[in-house]
């Protein structure tokens, strides 16, 4: 059974940076991803990384966020720079499969980590 534990969130000012981490255990998968959910909004995909280290990003974070993976530690990261108030959300990591250019999450979620960006 997959377990996901996110960390690294916090309160920052606009323009600052944060690095999120997610420890992953108990599952076989071909890709990992980060989602976020702002209050009153649906959860949205932010970035994915495949087993071959191919990465994809939502348009609203391209050039600002970087997803990476540490296989030895079964951990993925999301480096976020130039944060904006609209990046405020709970961030969740996920595992799943990347088929072509489409990411299919397995639907298991951790507790998430809150990112708050003040203007």
Short mmCIF file of N, CA and C in Angstrom, two decimals:
data_model
loop_
_atom_site.label_atom_id
_atom_site.label_comp_id
_atom_site.label_asym_id
_atom_site.label_seq_id
_atom_site.Cartn_x
_atom_site.Cartn_y
_atom_site.Cartn_z
N UNK A 1 0.84 -1.18 0.00
CA UNK A 1 0.00 0.00 0.00
C UNK A 1 0.88 1.24 0.00
N UNK A 2 0.62 2.13 -0.93
CA UNK A 2 1.49 3.31 -1.08
C UNK A 2 1.27 4.28 0.08
N UNK A 3 2.37 4.86 0.53
CA UNK A 3 2.32 5.91 1.55
C UNK A 3 3.08 7.11 1.03
N UNK A 4 2.48 8.27 1.18
CA UNK A 4 3.05 9.52 0.69
C UNK A 4 3.09 10.52 1.84
N UNK A 5 4.24 11.11 2.08
CA UNK A 5 4.38 12.08 3.16
C UNK A 5 5.04 13.34 2.63
N UNK A 6 4.25 14.39 2.53
CA UNK A 6 4.74 15.67 2.02
C UNK A 6 5.27 16.54 3.15
N UNK A 7 6.24 17.38 2.81
CA UNK A 7 6.78 18.33 3.79
C UNK A 7 7.38 19.51 3.04
N UNK A 8 7.70 20.56 3.80
CA UNK A 8 8.42 21.69 3.24
C UNK A 8 7.60 22.93 2.98
N UNK A 9 6.31 22.86 3.20
CA UNK A 9 5.47 24.03 2.97
C UNK A 9 5.72 25.10 4.01
N UNK A 10 5.09 26.25 3.81
CA UNK A 10 5.25 27.33 4.77
C UNK A 10 4.65 28.62 4.25
N UNK A 11 4.92 29.68 5.00
CA UNK A 11 4.44 31.02 4.64
C UNK A 11 5.62 31.84 4.14
N UNK A 12 5.50 32.34 2.91
CA UNK A 12 6.57 33.15 2.32
C UNK A 12 5.96 34.38 1.67
N UNK A 13 6.82 35.34 1.35
CA UNK A 13 6.39 36.52 0.62
C UNK A 13 6.50 36.27 -0.88
N UNK A 14 5.75 37.02 -1.64
CA UNK A 14 5.82 36.92 -3.10
C UNK A 14 7.26 37.12 -3.55
N UNK A 15 7.70 36.30 -4.50
CA UNK A 15 9.05 36.39 -5.02
C UNK A 15 10.04 35.45 -4.34
N UNK A 16 9.64 34.92 -3.20
CA UNK A 16 10.54 34.01 -2.47
C UNK A 16 10.41 32.57 -2.98
N UNK A 17 11.17 31.68 -2.36
CA UNK A 17 11.24 30.30 -2.82
C UNK A 17 10.90 29.32 -1.71
N UNK A 18 10.50 28.12 -2.11
CA UNK A 18 10.29 27.00 -1.20
C UNK A 18 10.67 25.72 -1.92
N UNK A 19 11.04 24.72 -1.15
CA UNK A 19 11.34 23.39 -1.71
C UNK A 19 10.50 22.37 -0.96
N UNK A 20 9.60 21.73 -1.69
CA UNK A 20 8.76 20.70 -1.11
C UNK A 20 9.41 19.33 -1.32
N UNK A 21 9.14 18.43 -0.39
CA UNK A 21 9.64 17.07 -0.49
C UNK A 21 8.51 16.09 -0.23
N UNK A 22 8.65 14.89 -0.79
CA UNK A 22 7.64 13.86 -0.58
C UNK A 22 8.34 12.51 -0.50
N UNK A 23 8.18 11.85 0.64
CA UNK A 23 8.68 10.50 0.81
C UNK A 23 7.64 9.51 0.32
N UNK A 24 8.08 8.55 -0.48
CA UNK A 24 7.16 7.59 -1.10
C UNK A 24 7.58 6.17 -0.76
N UNK A 25 6.62 5.35 -0.37
CA UNK A 25 6.94 3.96 -0.08
C UNK A 25 5.76 3.08 -0.44
N UNK A 26 6.06 1.82 -0.69
CA UNK A 26 5.03 0.80 -0.78
C UNK A 26 4.30 0.68 -2.09
N UNK A 27 4.91 1.12 -3.19
CA UNK A 27 4.18 1.00 -4.46
C UNK A 27 5.13 0.91 -5.63
N UNK A 28 4.69 0.23 -6.67
CA UNK A 28 5.39 0.23 -7.92
C UNK A 28 4.68 1.22 -8.83
N UNK A 29 5.42 2.06 -9.51
CA UNK A 29 4.84 3.09 -10.36
C UNK A 29 5.86 3.50 -11.40
N UNK A 30 5.39 4.16 -12.42
CA UNK A 30 6.31 4.60 -13.47
C UNK A 30 6.50 6.10 -13.50
N UNK A 31 5.71 6.81 -12.70
CA UNK A 31 5.84 8.26 -12.68
C UNK A 31 5.34 8.81 -11.35
N UNK A 32 5.78 10.02 -11.05
CA UNK A 32 5.32 10.72 -9.85
C UNK A 32 4.90 12.13 -10.24
N UNK A 33 4.08 12.72 -9.39
CA UNK A 33 3.62 14.06 -9.72
C UNK A 33 3.30 14.88 -8.49
N UNK A 34 3.19 16.18 -8.71
CA UNK A 34 2.72 17.11 -7.68
C UNK A 34 1.41 17.74 -8.15
N UNK A 35 0.45 17.80 -7.25
CA UNK A 35 -0.81 18.49 -7.47
C UNK A 35 -0.92 19.60 -6.43
N UNK A 36 -1.88 20.48 -6.66
CA UNK A 36 -2.19 21.47 -5.64
C UNK A 36 -3.70 21.76 -5.65
N UNK A 37 -4.19 22.18 -4.51
CA UNK A 37 -5.61 22.52 -4.38
C UNK A 37 -5.75 23.78 -3.55
N UNK A 38 -6.25 24.81 -4.18
CA UNK A 38 -6.51 26.07 -3.49
C UNK A 38 -7.93 26.04 -2.92
N UNK A 39 -8.20 26.84 -1.91
CA UNK A 39 -9.55 26.86 -1.31
C UNK A 39 -10.64 27.14 -2.35
N UNK A 40 -11.64 26.29 -2.37
CA UNK A 40 -12.76 26.48 -3.28
C UNK A 40 -12.49 26.07 -4.71
N UNK A 41 -11.33 25.49 -4.96
CA UNK A 41 -10.97 25.09 -6.32
C UNK A 41 -10.68 23.60 -6.39
N UNK A 42 -10.72 23.07 -7.61
CA UNK A 42 -10.40 21.67 -7.80
C UNK A 42 -8.90 21.44 -7.72
N UNK A 43 -8.55 20.22 -7.40
CA UNK A 43 -7.13 19.85 -7.38
C UNK A 43 -6.61 19.89 -8.81
N UNK A 44 -5.42 20.47 -8.99
CA UNK A 44 -4.86 20.58 -10.33
C UNK A 44 -3.44 20.04 -10.38
N UNK A 45 -3.09 19.49 -11.52
CA UNK A 45 -1.76 18.91 -11.72
C UNK A 45 -0.75 20.03 -11.93
N UNK A 46 0.36 19.94 -11.23
CA UNK A 46 1.40 20.97 -11.31
C UNK A 46 2.59 20.48 -12.13
N UNK A 47 3.08 19.28 -11.84
CA UNK A 47 4.26 18.77 -12.52
C UNK A 47 4.32 17.26 -12.39
N UNK A 48 4.98 16.63 -13.36
CA UNK A 48 5.19 15.18 -13.30
C UNK A 48 6.62 14.85 -13.68
N UNK A 49 7.07 13.67 -13.25
CA UNK A 49 8.37 13.17 -13.64
C UNK A 49 8.25 11.68 -13.87
N UNK A 50 8.79 11.21 -14.98
CA UNK A 50 8.68 9.80 -15.32
C UNK A 50 9.90 9.03 -14.82
N UNK A 51 9.83 7.70 -14.96
CA UNK A 51 10.96 6.87 -14.56
C UNK A 51 12.19 7.17 -15.40
N UNK A 52 11.99 7.72 -16.59
CA UNK A 52 13.11 8.12 -17.44
C UNK A 52 13.50 9.57 -17.26
N UNK A 53 12.99 10.19 -16.18
CA UNK A 53 13.29 11.58 -15.83
C UNK A 53 12.73 12.61 -16.82
N UNK A 54 11.75 12.20 -17.60
CA UNK A 54 11.05 13.18 -18.43
C UNK A 54 10.10 13.96 -17.53
N UNK A 55 10.13 15.28 -17.66
CA UNK A 55 9.30 16.13 -16.80
C UNK A 55 8.27 16.90 -17.63
N UNK A 56 7.15 17.17 -16.99
CA UNK A 56 6.13 18.02 -17.60
C UNK A 56 5.67 19.02 -16.56
N UNK A 57 5.22 20.17 -17.01
CA UNK A 57 4.78 21.23 -16.10
C UNK A 57 3.51 21.88 -16.62
N UNK A 58 2.65 22.28 -15.69
CA UNK A 58 1.51 23.10 -16.05
C UNK A 58 2.02 24.46 -16.51
N UNK A 59 1.30 25.06 -17.43
CA UNK A 59 1.74 26.34 -17.97
C UNK A 59 1.94 27.40 -16.89
N UNK A 60 1.11 27.34 -15.85
CA UNK A 60 1.17 28.39 -14.84
C UNK A 60 2.38 28.29 -13.91
N UNK A 61 3.20 27.24 -14.05
CA UNK A 61 4.42 27.14 -13.23
C UNK A 61 5.67 26.99 -14.06
N UNK A 62 5.54 26.90 -15.37
CA UNK A 62 6.72 26.72 -16.22
C UNK A 62 7.72 27.85 -16.01
N UNK A 63 8.97 27.44 -15.87
CA UNK A 63 10.02 28.42 -15.65
C UNK A 63 10.22 28.80 -14.20
N UNK A 64 9.28 28.41 -13.34
CA UNK A 64 9.39 28.76 -11.91
C UNK A 64 9.53 27.53 -11.01
N UNK A 65 8.92 26.43 -11.38
CA UNK A 65 8.95 25.22 -10.57
C UNK A 65 9.78 24.15 -11.26
N UNK A 66 10.48 23.34 -10.46
CA UNK A 66 11.26 22.23 -10.99
C UNK A 66 10.99 20.98 -10.16
N UNK A 67 10.58 19.92 -10.82
CA UNK A 67 10.36 18.64 -10.14
C UNK A 67 11.61 17.78 -10.32
N UNK A 68 11.97 17.08 -9.26
CA UNK A 68 13.14 16.21 -9.33
C UNK A 68 12.90 14.99 -8.44
N UNK A 69 13.81 14.02 -8.58
CA UNK A 69 13.62 12.76 -7.86
C UNK A 69 14.95 12.29 -7.30
N UNK A 70 14.91 11.75 -6.10
CA UNK A 70 16.08 11.11 -5.48
C UNK A 70 15.70 9.66 -5.28
N UNK A 71 16.10 8.80 -6.22
CA UNK A 71 15.69 7.40 -6.16
C UNK A 71 16.22 6.69 -4.92
N UNK A 72 17.43 7.03 -4.52
CA UNK A 72 18.03 6.36 -3.37
C UNK A 72 17.23 6.60 -2.10
N UNK A 73 16.57 7.75 -2.05
CA UNK A 73 15.80 8.10 -0.86
C UNK A 73 14.31 7.96 -1.08
N UNK A 74 13.91 7.46 -2.27
CA UNK A 74 12.49 7.33 -2.60
C UNK A 74 11.75 8.62 -2.31
N UNK A 75 12.32 9.69 -2.79
CA UNK A 75 11.78 11.02 -2.51
C UNK A 75 11.69 11.83 -3.79
N UNK A 76 10.65 12.61 -3.90
CA UNK A 76 10.59 13.59 -4.97
C UNK A 76 10.53 14.98 -4.36
N UNK A 77 10.96 15.96 -5.14
CA UNK A 77 11.00 17.33 -4.67
C UNK A 77 10.29 18.25 -5.67
N UNK A 78 9.88 19.39 -5.17
CA UNK A 78 9.36 20.44 -6.03
C UNK A 78 10.01 21.74 -5.59
N UNK A 79 10.95 22.20 -6.39
CA UNK A 79 11.61 23.48 -6.12
C UNK A 79 10.78 24.58 -6.73
N UNK A 80 10.37 25.53 -5.90
CA UNK A 80 9.49 26.61 -6.37
C UNK A 80 10.20 27.94 -6.14
N UNK A 81 10.36 28.71 -7.21
CA UNK A 81 10.94 30.04 -7.11
C UNK A 81 9.95 31.07 -7.61
N UNK A 82 10.25 32.33 -7.34
CA UNK A 82 9.38 33.43 -7.80
C UNK A 82 7.92 33.16 -7.48
N UNK A 83 7.67 32.76 -6.25
CA UNK A 83 6.31 32.41 -5.85
C UNK A 83 5.38 33.61 -5.92
N UNK A 84 4.13 33.31 -6.26
CA UNK A 84 3.09 34.33 -6.39
C UNK A 84 1.96 34.03 -5.42
N UNK A 85 1.20 35.02 -5.04
CA UNK A 85 0.05 34.76 -4.15
C UNK A 85 -0.89 33.70 -4.71
N UNK A 86 -1.03 33.63 -6.02
CA UNK A 86 -1.92 32.63 -6.62
C UNK A 86 -1.37 31.21 -6.54
N UNK A 87 -0.13 31.05 -6.07
CA UNK A 87 0.42 29.71 -5.83
C UNK A 87 -0.02 29.17 -4.47
N UNK A 88 -0.71 29.97 -3.69
CA UNK A 88 -1.19 29.53 -2.38
C UNK A 88 -2.14 28.36 -2.54
N UNK A 89 -1.83 27.26 -1.87
CA UNK A 89 -2.61 26.03 -1.99
C UNK A 89 -2.02 24.97 -1.07
N UNK A 90 -2.75 23.87 -0.93
CA UNK A 90 -2.18 22.67 -0.33
C UNK A 90 -1.59 21.85 -1.47
N UNK A 91 -0.33 21.46 -1.30
CA UNK A 91 0.37 20.72 -2.34
C UNK A 91 0.44 19.24 -1.94
N UNK A 92 0.11 18.38 -2.92
CA UNK A 92 0.09 16.94 -2.70
C UNK A 92 1.00 16.25 -3.72
N UNK A 93 1.71 15.22 -3.28
CA UNK A 93 2.44 14.42 -4.25
C UNK A 93 1.60 13.19 -4.59
N UNK A 94 1.95 12.56 -5.68
CA UNK A 94 1.21 11.38 -6.11
C UNK A 94 2.13 10.44 -6.87
N UNK A 95 1.68 9.20 -7.05
CA UNK A 95 2.36 8.23 -7.89
C UNK A 95 1.36 7.73 -8.90
N UNK A 96 1.87 7.31 -10.03
CA UNK A 96 0.97 6.84 -11.08
C UNK A 96 1.75 6.37 -12.29
N UNK A 97 1.11 6.43 -13.44
CA UNK A 97 1.72 6.02 -14.69
C UNK A 97 1.65 7.18 -15.69
N UNK A 98 2.71 7.29 -16.45
CA UNK A 98 2.75 8.27 -17.53
C UNK A 98 2.63 7.50 -18.84
N UNK A 99 1.52 7.65 -19.53
CA UNK A 99 1.27 6.95 -20.79
C UNK A 99 1.21 8.00 -21.89
N UNK A 100 2.22 7.97 -22.75
CA UNK A 100 2.34 9.05 -23.71
C UNK A 100 2.65 10.32 -22.98
N UNK A 101 1.82 11.32 -23.11
CA UNK A 101 2.02 12.58 -22.40
C UNK A 101 0.99 12.78 -21.30
N UNK A 102 0.24 11.74 -21.00
CA UNK A 102 -0.83 11.85 -20.00
C UNK A 102 -0.45 11.11 -18.73
N UNK A 103 -0.63 11.80 -17.61
CA UNK A 103 -0.33 11.23 -16.30
C UNK A 103 -1.60 10.70 -15.68
N UNK A 104 -1.55 9.44 -15.21
CA UNK A 104 -2.69 8.79 -14.57
C UNK A 104 -2.32 8.48 -13.13
N UNK A 105 -2.76 9.31 -12.18
CA UNK A 105 -2.44 9.05 -10.79
C UNK A 105 -3.19 7.84 -10.26
N UNK A 106 -2.61 7.18 -9.27
CA UNK A 106 -3.26 6.03 -8.67
C UNK A 106 -4.36 6.45 -7.70
N UNK A 107 -4.41 7.70 -7.37
CA UNK A 107 -5.50 8.16 -6.51
C UNK A 107 -5.23 8.06 -5.03
N UNK A 108 -3.98 7.78 -4.66
CA UNK A 108 -3.61 7.78 -3.26
C UNK A 108 -2.97 9.12 -2.94
N UNK A 109 -3.31 9.69 -1.78
CA UNK A 109 -2.83 11.02 -1.42
C UNK A 109 -2.30 11.04 0.00
N UNK A 110 -1.31 11.88 0.21
CA UNK A 110 -0.84 12.12 1.56
C UNK A 110 -1.66 13.22 2.20
N UNK A 111 -1.14 13.75 3.29
CA UNK A 111 -1.86 14.80 4.01
C UNK A 111 -1.69 16.17 3.36
N UNK A 112 -0.73 16.27 2.46
CA UNK A 112 -0.46 17.54 1.80
C UNK A 112 0.37 18.47 2.66
N UNK A 113 0.89 19.51 2.04
CA UNK A 113 1.65 20.52 2.76
C UNK A 113 1.18 21.89 2.29
N UNK A 114 0.90 22.76 3.25
CA UNK A 114 0.33 24.07 2.94
C UNK A 114 1.41 25.04 2.49
N UNK A 115 1.17 25.68 1.36
CA UNK A 115 2.03 26.77 0.87
C UNK A 115 1.18 28.04 0.83
N UNK A 116 1.64 29.05 1.54
CA UNK A 116 0.94 30.33 1.57
C UNK A 116 1.90 31.42 1.12
N UNK A 117 1.50 32.16 0.10
CA UNK A 117 2.35 33.23 -0.43
C UNK A 117 1.63 34.56 -0.22
N UNK A 118 2.25 35.42 0.56
CA UNK A 118 1.64 36.72 0.83
C UNK A 118 2.15 37.75 -0.16
N UNK A 119 1.31 38.71 -0.45
CA UNK A 119 1.68 39.75 -1.43
C UNK A 119 2.44 40.89 -0.77
#
